[in-house]
Coordinates of C-alpha atoms and ligand atoms in Angstrom, one line a residue:
X1 CA -15.2 29.3 -25.0
X2 CA -11.8 28.6 -26.5
X3 CA -8.5 28.7 -24.6
X4 CA -5.1 29.3 -26.0
X5 CA -3.8 26.2 -24.0
X6 CA -5.1 23.7 -21.5
X7 CA -3.4 22.2 -18.4
X8 CA -5.2 19.0 -17.1
X9 CA -4.5 18.7 -13.5
X10 CA -7.6 16.9 -12.1
X11 CA -5.6 14.3 -10.0
X12 CA -5.7 10.6 -10.3
X13 CA -8.3 7.9 -10.8
X14 CA -8.3 6.3 -7.2
X15 CA -12.0 6.8 -6.8
X16 CA -12.8 5.5 -10.2
X17 CA -13.1 1.6 -9.9
X18 CA -13.6 1.0 -13.7
X19 CA -10.3 3.0 -14.4
X20 CA -8.6 1.1 -11.6
X21 CA -9.7 -2.1 -13.1
X22 CA -8.3 -1.0 -16.6
X23 CA -4.8 0.3 -15.2
X24 CA -4.2 -1.8 -12.2
X25 CA -6.3 -5.1 -12.7
X26 CA -4.6 -7.0 -10.0
X27 CA -5.5 -4.3 -7.3
X28 CA -9.0 -3.9 -8.4
X29 CA -9.6 -7.7 -8.5
X30 CA -8.9 -7.9 -4.7
X31 CA -11.7 -7.8 -2.1
X32 CA -12.7 -4.2 -1.5
X33 CA -12.0 -4.9 2.3
X34 CA -8.4 -4.5 1.4
X35 CA -8.4 -2.8 -2.0
X36 CA -9.7 0.7 -1.2
X37 CA -8.6 4.3 -2.1
X38 CA -8.3 6.7 1.0
X39 CA -8.1 9.8 -1.1
X40 CA -10.5 12.3 -2.3
X41 CA -13.8 11.2 -4.1
X42 CA -13.0 13.8 -6.8
X43 CA -10.2 11.6 -8.1
X44 CA -12.2 10.1 -10.9
X45 CA -9.7 10.5 -13.6
X46 CA -11.8 13.0 -15.6
X47 CA -8.5 14.6 -17.0
X48 CA -7.3 11.3 -18.3
X49 CA -10.8 10.5 -19.7
X50 CA -10.9 14.0 -21.6
X51 CA -7.5 13.8 -23.0
X52 CA -7.9 10.1 -24.3
X53 CA -11.1 11.5 -26.0
X54 CA -8.7 13.6 -28.3
X55 CA -6.2 10.8 -28.8
X56 CA -3.8 11.0 -25.8
X57 CA -1.7 8.1 -24.8
X58 CA -1.6 6.5 -21.3
X59 CA 1.6 5.6 -19.6
X60 CA 2.5 3.5 -16.3
X61 CA -0.3 0.9 -16.2
X62 CA 0.4 -1.7 -13.6
X63 CA 2.3 0.9 -11.3
X64 CA 0.8 1.8 -7.9
X65 CA 2.2 2.3 -4.5
X66 CA 0.1 0.1 -2.4
X67 CA -0.3 0.3 1.4
X68 CA -0.6 -2.8 3.8
X69 CA -3.7 -3.3 5.8
X70 CA -5.4 -6.1 7.7
X71 CA -8.8 -4.7 6.3
X72 CA -10.5 -3.9 9.6
X73 CA -11.3 -0.5 8.5
X74 CA -10.5 2.3 5.9
X75 CA -7.8 4.1 8.1
X76 CA -4.2 3.8 7.2
X77 CA -2.8 0.9 9.1
X78 CA 0.7 0.2 7.6
X79 CA 2.8 1.4 10.6
X80 CA 3.3 -2.2 12.0
X81 CA 4.3 -2.6 15.5
X82 CA 7.6 -4.6 15.9
X83 CA 6.0 -7.6 17.7
X84 CA 4.0 -8.6 14.5
X85 CA 5.6 -11.4 12.5
X86 CA 4.7 -11.5 8.8
X87 CA 4.8 -14.8 6.9
X88 CA 3.7 -15.8 3.4
X89 CA 1.5 -18.8 2.6
X90 CA 4.7 -21.0 2.6
X91 CA 5.0 -20.0 6.4
X92 CA 8.2 -18.1 5.6
X93 CA 9.3 -14.5 6.9
X94 CA 10.1 -12.2 4.1
X95 CA 10.8 -8.7 5.7
X96 CA 11.4 -6.6 8.7
X97 CA 7.8 -6.0 9.6
X98 CA 8.7 -2.4 10.5
X99 CA 10.0 -1.5 7.0
X100 CA 8.6 1.8 5.8
X101 CA 5.3 1.6 3.9
X102 CA 6.9 2.7 0.6
X103 CA 8.9 -0.6 0.7
X104 CA 6.6 -3.0 2.7
X105 CA 3.8 -2.8 0.3
X106 CA 5.7 -3.8 -2.8
X107 CA 7.5 -6.6 -0.8
X108 CA 4.2 -8.0 0.3
X109 CA 2.7 -8.0 -3.2
X110 CA 5.8 -10.0 -4.4
X111 CA 4.7 -13.0 -2.1
X112 CA 2.9 -16.0 -3.7
X113 CA -0.7 -15.0 -4.2
X114 CA 0.2 -11.5 -3.0
X115 CA -0.7 -12.9 0.6
X116 CA 0.8 -12.2 4.0
X117 CA -0.4 -13.1 7.4
X118 CA 0.4 -11.4 10.6
X119 CA 1.0 -13.9 13.4
X120 CA 1.1 -13.2 17.2
X121 CA 0.1 -14.9 20.3
X122 CA -2.2 -14.1 23.2
X123 CA 0.1 -12.2 25.7
X124 CA 1.2 -10.1 22.9
X125 CA -2.3 -9.2 21.7
X126 CA -3.4 -8.7 25.4
X127 CA -0.4 -6.4 26.0
X128 CA -0.7 -4.2 22.9
X129 CA -1.8 -0.7 23.7
X130 CA -4.9 1.0 22.6
X131 CA -3.0 3.7 20.7
X132 CA 0.0 3.2 18.2
X133 CA 3.2 3.8 20.5
X134 CA 4.2 6.6 17.9
X135 CA 0.6 7.9 17.1
X136 CA 1.3 11.6 17.8
X137 CA 4.6 11.4 15.8
X138 CA 3.0 9.6 13.0
X139 CA -0.4 11.4 13.0
X140 CA -2.2 8.0 12.9
X141 CA -5.6 7.7 14.9
X142 CA -7.1 4.3 15.0
X143 CA -4.6 1.6 15.8
X144 CA -5.6 -1.4 14.0
X145 CA -3.3 -3.7 16.1
X146 CA -4.4 -2.7 19.6
X147 CA -5.3 -5.5 21.9
X148 CA -8.9 -4.6 22.0
X149 CA -9.3 -4.1 18.4
X150 CA -7.7 -7.6 17.6
X151 CA -10.1 -9.4 20.1
X152 CA -13.1 -7.6 18.4
X153 CA -11.9 -8.8 15.0
X154 CA -11.2 -12.4 16.3
X155 CA -14.8 -12.6 17.6
X156 CA -16.0 -11.4 14.1
X157 CA -13.9 -14.1 12.5
X158 CA -11.8 -11.6 10.6
X159 CA -8.8 -12.7 12.8
X160 CA -8.1 -16.4 13.0
X161 CA -7.4 -18.2 16.3
X162 CA -6.3 -21.6 17.3
X163 CA -4.8 -23.4 20.1
X164 CA -1.7 -24.6 18.2
X165 CA 0.3 -23.1 15.2
X166 CA -0.4 -26.1 13.2
X167 CA -4.0 -25.7 13.6
X168 CA -3.7 -21.8 12.9
X169 CA -1.8 -22.6 9.8
X170 CA -4.4 -25.0 8.4
X171 CA -7.2 -22.5 9.1
X172 CA -5.3 -19.8 7.3
X173 CA -4.1 -21.8 4.4
X174 CA -0.4 -21.5 5.3
X175 CA 2.1 -24.4 5.1
X176 CA 2.1 -25.6 8.7
X177 CA 5.7 -27.0 8.7
X178 CA 7.0 -23.6 7.2
X179 CA 4.9 -21.8 10.0
X180 CA 6.1 -23.9 12.9
X181 CA 9.7 -23.7 11.7
X182 CA 9.6 -20.0 11.1
X183 CA 8.1 -19.3 14.7
X184 CA 10.6 -21.5 16.3
X185 CA 13.5 -19.7 14.6
X186 CA 12.1 -16.3 15.3
X187 CA 11.5 -17.3 19.0
X188 CA 15.1 -18.5 19.3
X189 CA 16.3 -15.2 17.9
X190 CA 14.2 -13.1 20.1
X191 CA 15.4 -15.1 23.2
X192 CA 19.1 -14.3 22.2
X193 CA 18.3 -10.8 21.8
X194 CA 17.7 -9.9 18.1
X195 CA 16.3 -10.9 14.8
X196 CA 19.1 -12.4 13.0
X197 CA 17.0 -13.1 9.7
X198 CA 16.0 -9.3 8.9
X199 CA 17.6 -7.3 11.9
X200 CA 14.3 -6.0 13.1
X201 CA 14.8 -3.7 16.1
X202 CA 12.2 -2.8 18.8
X203 CA 10.1 -4.5 21.3
X204 CA 10.2 -8.1 19.9
X205 CA 8.2 -10.7 21.6
X206 CA 8.1 -14.6 21.3
X207 CA 5.2 -16.5 19.8
X208 CA 4.5 -19.3 22.2
X209 CA 1.3 -19.0 24.2
X210 CA -2.2 -20.0 23.1
X211 CA -4.2 -18.8 21.5
X212 CA -2.4 -18.0 18.5
X213 CA -3.7 -15.5 16.0
X214 CA -3.2 -14.9 12.2
X215 CA -4.7 -11.7 10.6
X216 CA -4.7 -11.6 6.8
X217 CA -2.8 -8.5 5.6
X218 CA -3.0 -7.2 2.1
X219 CA -1.0 -4.6 0.3
X220 CA -3.9 -3.2 -1.9
X221 CA -5.1 0.2 -0.5
X222 CA -3.8 3.4 -2.0
X223 CA -3.9 7.1 -1.5
X224 CA -2.7 8.0 -5.0
X225 CA -2.4 6.4 -8.4
X226 CA 0.5 6.2 -10.8
X227 CA -0.8 5.6 -14.3
X228 CA -2.0 8.6 -16.4
X229 CA -1.4 10.7 -19.5
X230 CA 1.8 10.2 -21.3
X231 CA 3.8 13.4 -21.1
X232 CA 7.2 14.7 -22.4
X233 CA 9.7 16.6 -20.1
X234 CA 7.9 19.8 -21.0
X235 CA 4.6 18.3 -19.7
X236 CA 3.1 18.3 -23.1
X237 CA 0.5 15.5 -23.4
X238 CA 1.7 12.8 -26.1
X239 CA -0.8 11.2 -28.5
X240 CA -0.9 7.6 -29.3
X241 CA 1.5 8.5 -32.2
X242 CA 3.9 9.6 -29.6
X243 CA 3.7 13.4 -30.9
X244 CA 2.6 16.1 -28.6
X245 CA -1.0 17.3 -28.8
X246 CA -0.9 21.0 -29.6
X247 CA -1.8 23.2 -26.6
X248 CA -2.4 20.2 -24.2
X249 CA -0.4 19.9 -21.0
X250 CA -0.8 17.6 -17.9
X251 CA 0.7 17.6 -14.4
X252 CA 0.6 15.7 -11.1
X253 CA -1.3 12.3 -10.9
X254 CA -3.3 13.2 -14.2
X255 CA 0.2 12.6 -15.8
X256 CA 1.6 9.0 -15.8
X257 CA 4.8 7.2 -15.2
X258 CA 6.9 10.0 -14.0
X259 CA 7.6 8.2 -10.7
X260 CA 8.9 5.1 -12.4
X261 CA 8.4 1.7 -11.3
X262 CA 8.4 2.3 -7.5
X263 CA 7.5 5.2 -5.0
X264 CA 10.9 5.7 -3.4
X265 CA 9.8 7.7 -0.5
X266 CA 7.6 10.3 1.1
X267 CA 7.2 13.4 -1.1
X268 CA 7.4 11.8 -4.5
X269 CA 3.9 12.3 -5.5
X270 CA 3.7 15.8 -4.1
X271 CA 7.0 17.0 -5.9
X272 CA 5.8 15.5 -9.1
X273 CA 2.7 17.6 -8.9
X274 CA 4.6 20.8 -7.8
X275 CA 7.4 20.4 -10.4
X276 CA 5.3 19.4 -13.4
X277 CA 2.6 21.8 -12.4
X278 CA 5.0 24.7 -12.9
X279 CA 6.4 23.2 -16.1
X280 CA 3.0 22.7 -17.5
X281 CA 1.9 26.3 -16.6
X282 CA 5.0 27.7 -18.1
X283 CA 4.5 25.8 -21.3
X284 CA 0.9 26.5 -21.6
X285 CA 1.4 30.2 -21.0
X286 CA 4.1 30.3 -23.8
X287 CA 2.0 28.2 -26.1
X288 CA -1.1 30.4 -25.7
X289 CA 1.1 33.6 -26.3
X290 CA 2.1 32.0 -29.6
Ligands
LIG1 C1 -4.0 10.5 2.7 C2 -3.0 10.8 1.8 C3 -1.7 10.9 2.1 C4 -0.7 11.3 1.1 N1 0.5 11.5 1.6 C5 1.6 11.9 0.6 C6 2.9 12.1 1.2 O1 3.3 12.0 2.3 N2 3.7 12.4 0.1 C7 3.4 12.5 -1.2 O2 4.3 12.9 -2.0 N3 2.3 12.3 -1.4 C8 1.2 12.0 -0.6 N4 0.0 11.7 -1.3 C9 -0.3 11.9 -2.7 C10 -0.2 13.4 -2.9 O3 -1.1 14.1 -2.1 C11 -0.9 13.5 -4.3 O4 -0.4 12.7 -5.3 C12 -1.0 15.0 -4.9 O5 -1.7 15.7 -4.1 C13 -1.7 14.9 -6.2 O6 -1.8 16.3 -6.7 P1 -2.6 16.7 -8.0 O7 -2.6 18.1 -8.1 O8 -2.1 15.7 -9.1 O9 -4.1 16.2 -7.7 P2 -5.1 16.6 -6.5 O10 -4.5 17.2 -5.4 O11 -6.1 15.5 -6.4 O12 -5.8 17.8 -7.2 C14 -6.9 17.6 -8.2 C15 -8.0 18.7 -8.1 O13 -8.8 18.6 -9.3 C16 -10.0 18.7 -9.1 N5 -10.9 18.0 -10.1 C17 -11.0 16.7 -10.3 N6 -11.9 16.5 -11.3 C18 -12.3 17.7 -11.8 C19 -13.2 18.1 -12.8 N7 -13.7 17.3 -13.7 N8 -13.4 19.5 -12.9 C20 -12.8 20.4 -12.1 N9 -11.9 20.0 -11.1 C21 -11.7 18.8 -10.8 C22 -10.2 18.1 -7.6 O14 -11.4 18.4 -7.0 C23 -8.9 18.5 -6.9 O15 -9.1 19.8 -6.4 C24 -1.0 11.5 -0.2 C25 -2.4 11.3 -0.6 C26 -3.4 11.0 0.3 C27 -4.7 10.9 -0.1

């Protein structure tokens, strides 16, 4: 059977580890405890593979909006409570820990070795509620940072514990001088009523009572992919020679690069799928009519 034109809209390649390794090698190289896809298993990049078979070009390699997770489960865990303190392996803070997921993931992956550690102490762990304080509003279920969950993960060794911050730093591979200094500065800020480094707001607590905890957080999980078929503004798929392949259109995650270097906020992916889906459909219908 032959069609007058074809629109490829089979989604992205999140569930295809081989394609992930080709387009986002630094994400695929991370441990699957943190580097996992939380979308549909049908996102196998079939449309991308089909079009490459007839000479289509791919655009947007290396791009991906990554979500941060402590890797306890495959639930989305990047609505971070304000009492967490993130440091990099130099022991330095680098963000307001409550920044939205679309900024936080990129900020974390900019750190040396892409490493981030969430630091807290025993009273803060023990006082963390079983559900995220804004669970209903955010629509999140399992709360990775509940007191009980953190105790369970510490017992499994997936959250590190120590009686001093220096010892914690050495266990985690963090610079001890940096960690001790950053915590002292943060505690002083909290006692004086605010975070003077990043202006974080919310229920801030000091880190001063043993045992101290460090959870390794990676920005490597994702629900959508960004590389895909190179298209022009009319959603026509371009070949390796940069010319449109006759009658072939792509939209949504099957097309690549539309979002640019960064996901700038909620709705970017959906609007890409809707807008280019409409453009591709109109173009394909016109092409088929001749
Ligand atoms: C948990 C989660 C939360 C998200 N939140 C947001 C958000 O808040 N804002 C936002 O903008 N985006 C969000 N996204 C991303 C957004 O949902 C997707 O980018 C968007 O739905 C992609 O649309 P699409 O049409 O390209 O692909 P899809 O919606 O994946 O549709 C592709 C379809 O093609 C089918 N298919 C695949 N292969 C074949 C084949 N070989 N033959 C026939 N059919 C095939 C699939 O079964 C599927 O039905 C989220 C994604 C997830 C997973």
